[in-house]
mmCIF file of C-alpha atoms and ligand atoms in Angstrom:
data_model
loop_
_atom_site.group_PDB
_atom_site.id
_atom_site.type_symbol
_atom_site.label_atom_id
_atom_site.label_comp_id
_atom_site.label_asym_id
_atom_site.label_seq_id
_atom_site.Cartn_x
_atom_site.Cartn_y
_atom_site.Cartn_z
ATOM 1 C CA UNK B 275 -6.299 60.474 -31.743
ATOM 2 C CA UNK B 276 -5.396 60.498 -35.448
ATOM 3 C CA UNK B 277 -4.636 57.171 -37.007
ATOM 4 C CA UNK B 278 -3.671 56.401 -40.643
ATOM 5 C CA UNK B 279 -5.477 53.244 -41.929
ATOM 6 C CA UNK B 280 -4.649 52.570 -45.449
ATOM 7 C CA UNK B 281 -4.343 55.923 -47.122
ATOM 8 C CA UNK B 282 -6.947 57.382 -44.785
ATOM 9 C CA UNK B 283 -6.458 59.496 -41.602
ATOM 10 C CA UNK B 284 -9.444 59.070 -39.129
ATOM 11 C CA UNK B 285 -9.763 60.505 -35.550
ATOM 12 C CA UNK B 286 -11.882 58.042 -33.573
ATOM 13 C CA UNK B 287 -13.137 58.885 -30.109
ATOM 14 C CA UNK B 288 -14.212 55.580 -29.386
ATOM 15 C CA UNK B 289 -14.419 51.841 -30.469
ATOM 16 C CA UNK B 290 -17.814 50.227 -29.724
ATOM 17 C CA UNK B 291 -17.674 46.626 -29.976
ATOM 18 C CA UNK B 292 -20.555 44.142 -30.019
ATOM 19 C CA UNK B 293 -20.487 40.992 -27.861
ATOM 20 C CA UNK B 294 -22.343 37.780 -28.645
ATOM 21 C CA UNK B 295 -23.297 38.831 -32.181
ATOM 22 C CA UNK B 296 -22.904 35.379 -33.770
ATOM 23 C CA UNK B 297 -24.809 32.473 -32.307
ATOM 24 C CA UNK B 298 -22.035 29.914 -32.651
ATOM 25 C CA UNK B 299 -19.759 32.123 -30.665
ATOM 26 C CA UNK B 300 -22.260 32.789 -27.876
ATOM 27 C CA UNK B 301 -22.554 29.132 -27.795
ATOM 28 C CA UNK B 302 -18.921 28.341 -27.554
ATOM 29 C CA UNK B 303 -18.757 30.764 -24.736
ATOM 30 C CA UNK B 304 -21.517 29.397 -23.041
ATOM 31 C CA UNK B 305 -23.439 32.637 -22.688
ATOM 32 C CA UNK B 306 -27.023 33.477 -23.643
ATOM 33 C CA UNK B 307 -27.853 34.780 -27.265
ATOM 34 C CA UNK B 308 -29.168 38.305 -26.496
ATOM 35 C CA UNK B 309 -32.555 39.907 -27.489
ATOM 36 C CA UNK B 310 -30.907 43.257 -28.175
ATOM 37 C CA UNK B 311 -27.315 44.121 -29.260
ATOM 38 C CA UNK B 312 -24.829 43.821 -26.408
ATOM 39 C CA UNK B 313 -22.037 46.764 -26.425
ATOM 40 C CA UNK B 314 -18.790 47.470 -24.794
ATOM 41 C CA UNK B 315 -16.239 50.062 -25.397
ATOM 42 C CA UNK B 316 -12.492 49.774 -26.229
ATOM 43 C CA UNK B 317 -10.446 52.623 -25.757
ATOM 44 C CA UNK B 318 -8.157 54.236 -28.607
ATOM 45 C CA UNK B 319 -4.971 53.097 -27.010
ATOM 46 C CA UNK B 320 -5.706 49.703 -28.288
ATOM 47 C CA UNK B 321 -5.459 50.620 -31.917
ATOM 48 C CA UNK B 322 -2.518 49.298 -33.933
ATOM 49 C CA UNK B 323 -2.143 49.259 -37.742
ATOM 50 C CA UNK B 324 -1.317 46.414 -39.990
ATOM 51 C CA UNK B 325 2.246 45.241 -39.547
ATOM 52 C CA UNK B 326 2.862 46.574 -36.035
ATOM 53 C CA UNK B 327 2.990 44.141 -33.107
ATOM 54 C CA UNK B 328 0.574 42.804 -30.545
ATOM 55 C CA UNK B 329 2.152 43.399 -27.195
ATOM 56 C CA UNK B 330 1.262 40.385 -24.877
ATOM 57 C CA UNK B 331 1.397 42.193 -21.450
ATOM 58 C CA UNK B 332 3.779 40.745 -18.884
ATOM 59 C CA UNK B 333 1.165 41.218 -16.114
ATOM 60 C CA UNK B 334 -0.782 38.623 -17.990
ATOM 61 C CA UNK B 335 1.963 36.319 -19.110
ATOM 62 C CA UNK B 336 3.540 36.043 -15.531
ATOM 63 C CA UNK B 337 0.363 35.184 -13.836
ATOM 64 C CA UNK B 338 -1.276 31.832 -14.117
ATOM 65 C CA UNK B 339 -4.583 33.339 -13.017
ATOM 66 C CA UNK B 340 -4.669 35.631 -16.164
ATOM 67 C CA UNK B 341 -2.125 34.074 -18.714
ATOM 68 C CA UNK B 342 -4.754 33.504 -21.678
ATOM 69 C CA UNK B 343 -5.057 36.045 -24.348
ATOM 70 C CA UNK B 344 -7.558 35.287 -27.327
ATOM 71 C CA UNK B 345 -8.056 36.482 -30.710
ATOM 72 C CA UNK B 346 -11.409 37.530 -32.043
ATOM 73 C CA UNK B 347 -11.546 38.702 -35.856
ATOM 74 C CA UNK B 348 -14.277 41.111 -36.706
ATOM 75 C CA UNK B 349 -15.651 43.210 -39.490
ATOM 76 C CA UNK B 350 -15.852 46.924 -38.318
ATOM 77 C CA UNK B 351 -17.190 49.995 -39.913
ATOM 78 C CA UNK B 352 -16.198 53.535 -39.524
ATOM 79 C CA UNK B 353 -18.808 56.313 -38.925
ATOM 80 C CA UNK B 354 -18.767 59.303 -41.420
ATOM 81 C CA UNK B 355 -20.748 61.883 -39.674
ATOM 82 C CA UNK B 356 -22.293 62.788 -36.397
ATOM 83 C CA UNK B 357 -24.951 60.113 -35.749
ATOM 84 C CA UNK B 358 -27.648 60.287 -33.028
ATOM 85 C CA UNK B 359 -31.321 58.821 -32.964
ATOM 86 C CA UNK B 360 -31.010 57.598 -36.575
ATOM 87 C CA UNK B 361 -33.586 55.296 -38.262
ATOM 88 C CA UNK B 362 -32.264 51.745 -39.425
ATOM 89 C CA UNK B 363 -33.156 52.597 -42.975
ATOM 90 C CA UNK B 364 -30.851 55.579 -43.248
ATOM 91 C CA UNK B 365 -27.874 53.808 -41.452
ATOM 92 C CA UNK B 366 -25.810 53.512 -44.552
ATOM 93 C CA UNK B 367 -25.660 57.340 -44.900
ATOM 94 C CA UNK B 368 -23.499 57.469 -41.724
ATOM 95 C CA UNK B 369 -20.934 54.875 -42.757
ATOM 96 C CA UNK B 370 -17.462 55.800 -44.224
ATOM 97 C CA UNK B 371 -16.252 52.152 -44.922
ATOM 98 C CA UNK B 372 -15.307 48.943 -43.629
ATOM 99 C CA UNK B 373 -12.336 47.384 -42.145
ATOM 100 C CA UNK B 374 -10.843 44.480 -40.352
ATOM 101 C CA UNK B 375 -10.579 44.418 -36.595
ATOM 102 C CA UNK B 376 -9.197 42.222 -33.954
ATOM 103 C CA UNK B 377 -10.877 42.303 -30.624
ATOM 104 C CA UNK B 378 -7.813 40.773 -28.464
ATOM 105 C CA UNK B 379 -9.220 39.867 -25.303
ATOM 106 C CA UNK B 380 -7.559 38.748 -21.942
ATOM 107 C CA UNK B 381 -9.909 35.840 -21.771
ATOM 108 C CA UNK B 382 -9.262 34.630 -18.100
ATOM 109 C CA UNK B 383 -9.282 38.011 -16.759
ATOM 110 C CA UNK B 384 -12.494 38.513 -18.553
ATOM 111 C CA UNK B 385 -14.124 35.460 -17.390
ATOM 112 C CA UNK B 386 -12.890 36.028 -13.691
ATOM 113 C CA UNK B 387 -14.238 39.669 -13.760
ATOM 114 C CA UNK B 388 -17.467 38.438 -15.357
ATOM 115 C CA UNK B 389 -18.079 35.975 -12.785
ATOM 116 C CA UNK B 390 -18.000 38.504 -10.033
ATOM 117 C CA UNK B 391 -20.227 41.023 -11.996
ATOM 118 C CA UNK B 392 -17.303 43.216 -12.695
ATOM 119 C CA UNK B 393 -17.105 45.096 -16.128
ATOM 120 C CA UNK B 394 -15.020 43.694 -19.131
ATOM 121 C CA UNK B 395 -13.083 46.904 -19.228
ATOM 122 C CA UNK B 396 -9.479 45.828 -18.243
ATOM 123 C CA UNK B 397 -9.501 42.545 -20.024
ATOM 124 C CA UNK B 398 -10.221 44.370 -23.330
ATOM 125 C CA UNK B 399 -8.149 47.738 -23.317
ATOM 126 C CA UNK B 400 -4.444 46.777 -23.046
ATOM 127 C CA UNK B 401 -2.296 48.728 -25.415
ATOM 128 C CA UNK B 402 -2.413 47.035 -28.925
ATOM 129 C CA UNK B 403 -5.306 44.882 -28.336
ATOM 130 C CA UNK B 404 -7.284 46.606 -31.186
ATOM 131 C CA UNK B 405 -5.368 45.690 -34.471
ATOM 132 C CA UNK B 406 -7.081 47.428 -37.450
ATOM 133 C CA UNK B 407 -6.772 47.780 -41.161
ATOM 134 C CA UNK B 408 -5.335 47.320 -43.628
ATOM 135 C CA UNK B 409 -7.507 49.855 -45.285
ATOM 136 C CA UNK B 410 -10.982 51.395 -44.867
ATOM 137 C CA UNK B 411 -12.744 50.048 -47.952
ATOM 138 C CA UNK B 412 -15.084 52.752 -48.859
ATOM 139 C CA UNK B 413 -18.908 52.219 -48.292
ATOM 140 C CA UNK B 414 -19.622 52.408 -51.980
ATOM 141 C CA UNK B 415 -17.081 49.514 -52.707
ATOM 142 C CA UNK B 416 -18.752 46.797 -50.623
ATOM 143 C CA UNK B 417 -22.274 45.778 -52.160
ATOM 144 C CA UNK B 418 -23.396 43.651 -49.283
ATOM 145 C CA UNK B 419 -21.489 43.809 -45.819
ATOM 146 C CA UNK B 420 -23.424 41.021 -44.823
ATOM 147 C CA UNK B 421 -22.040 38.470 -47.221
ATOM 148 C CA UNK B 422 -18.252 38.565 -46.604
ATOM 149 C CA UNK B 423 -15.991 35.637 -45.886
ATOM 150 C CA UNK B 424 -14.148 36.360 -42.687
ATOM 151 C CA UNK B 425 -11.146 34.267 -41.263
ATOM 152 C CA UNK B 426 -8.174 34.359 -38.918
ATOM 153 C CA UNK B 427 -4.978 32.193 -39.237
ATOM 154 C CA UNK B 428 -2.354 31.625 -36.645
ATOM 155 C CA UNK B 429 1.152 30.710 -38.032
ATOM 156 C CA UNK B 430 -0.799 29.697 -41.099
ATOM 157 C CA UNK B 431 -3.206 27.463 -39.578
ATOM 158 C CA UNK B 432 -6.722 28.286 -39.996
ATOM 159 C CA UNK B 433 -8.514 29.246 -36.675
ATOM 160 C CA UNK B 434 -11.840 31.264 -37.477
ATOM 161 C CA UNK B 435 -13.688 31.039 -40.839
ATOM 162 C CA UNK B 436 -17.123 32.216 -41.123
ATOM 163 C CA UNK B 437 -19.222 34.717 -43.136
ATOM 164 C CA UNK B 438 -20.752 37.978 -42.071
ATOM 165 C CA UNK B 439 -24.339 36.727 -43.010
ATOM 166 C CA UNK B 440 -24.150 34.894 -39.870
ATOM 167 C CA UNK B 441 -24.346 38.228 -37.707
ATOM 168 C CA UNK B 442 -27.223 38.084 -35.391
ATOM 169 C CA UNK B 443 -27.939 41.731 -35.537
ATOM 170 C CA UNK B 444 -27.119 43.470 -38.796
ATOM 171 C CA UNK B 445 -25.552 46.813 -39.332
ATOM 172 C CA UNK B 446 -28.596 49.139 -39.817
ATOM 173 C CA UNK B 447 -30.021 47.714 -36.690
ATOM 174 C CA UNK B 448 -26.719 47.863 -34.720
ATOM 175 C CA UNK B 449 -26.322 51.568 -35.643
ATOM 176 C CA UNK B 450 -29.934 52.670 -35.047
ATOM 177 C CA UNK B 451 -30.002 50.970 -31.646
ATOM 178 C CA UNK B 452 -26.605 52.414 -30.663
ATOM 179 C CA UNK B 453 -27.389 55.722 -31.823
ATOM 180 C CA UNK B 454 -30.475 55.820 -29.296
ATOM 181 C CA UNK B 455 -27.896 55.921 -26.433
ATOM 182 C CA UNK B 456 -24.866 57.828 -27.506
ATOM 183 C CA UNK B 457 -23.598 59.976 -30.187
ATOM 184 C CA UNK B 458 -21.339 58.746 -32.629
ATOM 185 C CA UNK B 459 -19.003 61.132 -34.563
ATOM 186 C CA UNK B 460 -16.880 60.965 -37.736
ATOM 187 C CA UNK B 461 -14.093 58.334 -37.162
ATOM 188 C CA UNK B 462 -15.701 56.287 -34.535
ATOM 189 C CA UNK B 463 -15.240 52.687 -35.006
ATOM 190 C CA UNK B 464 -17.939 49.997 -34.530
ATOM 191 C CA UNK B 465 -16.750 46.337 -34.292
ATOM 192 C CA UNK B 466 -19.658 43.818 -35.154
ATOM 193 C CA UNK B 467 -18.589 40.787 -33.219
ATOM 194 C CA UNK B 468 -16.806 37.698 -33.779
ATOM 195 C CA UNK B 469 -17.712 34.237 -35.044
ATOM 196 C CA UNK B 470 -16.683 30.941 -33.371
ATOM 197 C CA UNK B 471 -13.147 29.439 -33.311
ATOM 198 C CA UNK B 472 -11.700 32.055 -30.887
ATOM 199 C CA UNK B 473 -8.644 30.519 -29.048
ATOM 200 C CA UNK B 474 -5.229 31.651 -27.705
ATOM 201 C CA UNK B 475 -2.326 33.713 -29.022
ATOM 202 C CA UNK B 476 1.197 33.311 -27.687
ATOM 203 C CA UNK B 477 4.491 35.535 -28.125
ATOM 204 C CA UNK B 478 6.054 34.685 -31.442
ATOM 205 C CA UNK B 479 2.648 33.776 -33.230
ATOM 206 C CA UNK B 480 2.025 35.555 -36.495
ATOM 207 C CA UNK B 481 -1.792 36.304 -36.785
ATOM 208 C CA UNK B 482 -3.300 36.979 -40.192
ATOM 209 C CA UNK B 483 -6.756 38.143 -40.116
ATOM 210 C CA UNK B 484 -8.860 38.828 -43.422
ATOM 211 C CA UNK B 485 -12.165 39.875 -44.722
ATOM 212 C CA UNK B 486 -13.257 39.342 -48.413
ATOM 213 C CA UNK B 487 -13.101 42.609 -50.496
ATOM 214 C CA UNK B 488 -11.310 44.320 -47.699
ATOM 215 C CA UNK B 489 -7.835 42.641 -47.235
ATOM 216 C CA UNK B 490 -5.654 41.141 -44.608
ATOM 217 C CA UNK B 491 -3.835 42.501 -41.450
ATOM 218 C CA UNK B 492 -0.581 40.520 -40.334
ATOM 219 C CA UNK B 493 0.636 41.226 -36.739
ATOM 220 C CA UNK B 494 3.370 39.382 -34.663
ATOM 221 C CA UNK B 495 2.775 38.603 -31.092
ATOM 222 C CA UNK B 496 5.550 39.850 -28.809
ATOM 223 C CA UNK B 497 5.967 39.832 -25.103
ATOM 224 C CA UNK B 498 6.197 43.159 -23.266
ATOM 225 C CA UNK B 499 9.802 43.874 -22.331
HETATM 226 MG MG1 MG T 1956 -15.321 40.636 -29.723
#
C-alpha cells in the first residue's frame, strides 16, 4: 500500500511494533521486562498521515467492556532494503529514516484478550490506529536516534515525555534480532515501543505527538459515524 509521508512515498508490507521496550512503561502496565525484544504486528490499514483523523470505533465506544482507547507515542524507522539475517553492526545500512508513530490501542480489549491468552491482534488494528509522520527524517540527518526527546500532548496538556535513550533494546539489536525470523523489505515500518504515561483518548481530543529533529503530528479523534 503506497503512502506518502512528508515528501516521500513508501510501500510498507507490514508494521512491526515492539512491546515493553521502555522499563517505566512495562512497570506501569504491570508486565515483566523482557529478556529479548517482544514483537507484534500492525496491519497497513491502521496507517494515517499527519492531519487526518483518528477514528474512535463505535464498537468500542458503545461497549463498557471495551470503551478505553490509549495513545502510545513511539519512534519508528523505515527499512530501506531487503533485510534478513543481518548483523547488528550493519543495521544502519538498512534504515531509510525515522518518523513519529502512534500505536493506538484498544486497551480494555487488549487486556481482556491477554488475560485469556488470546493475541493482541484485534485491539491494535482498527482503521486509523497507526498515525505516522510528519516526514521521514533521512537516516543521515539523525546523528543519534537513541538521544531524542519524545513527547505527546492531548489538548495541549503533556501526557508522555521521555527520551529514546531509555529504550531497553536499541535499534541495531532490534533489527538484527527481528531479521532472524522474518524478511523485512523496503518501506516496512518498525516502531520501537512507548515510554510511560500512556492514557486514554476521547472523541474531540486533539493529539500532538513529537520527536526532536523529526517533527510533530497532529490528529483529531472523531467518533465513527
Ligand atoms: Mg506500543
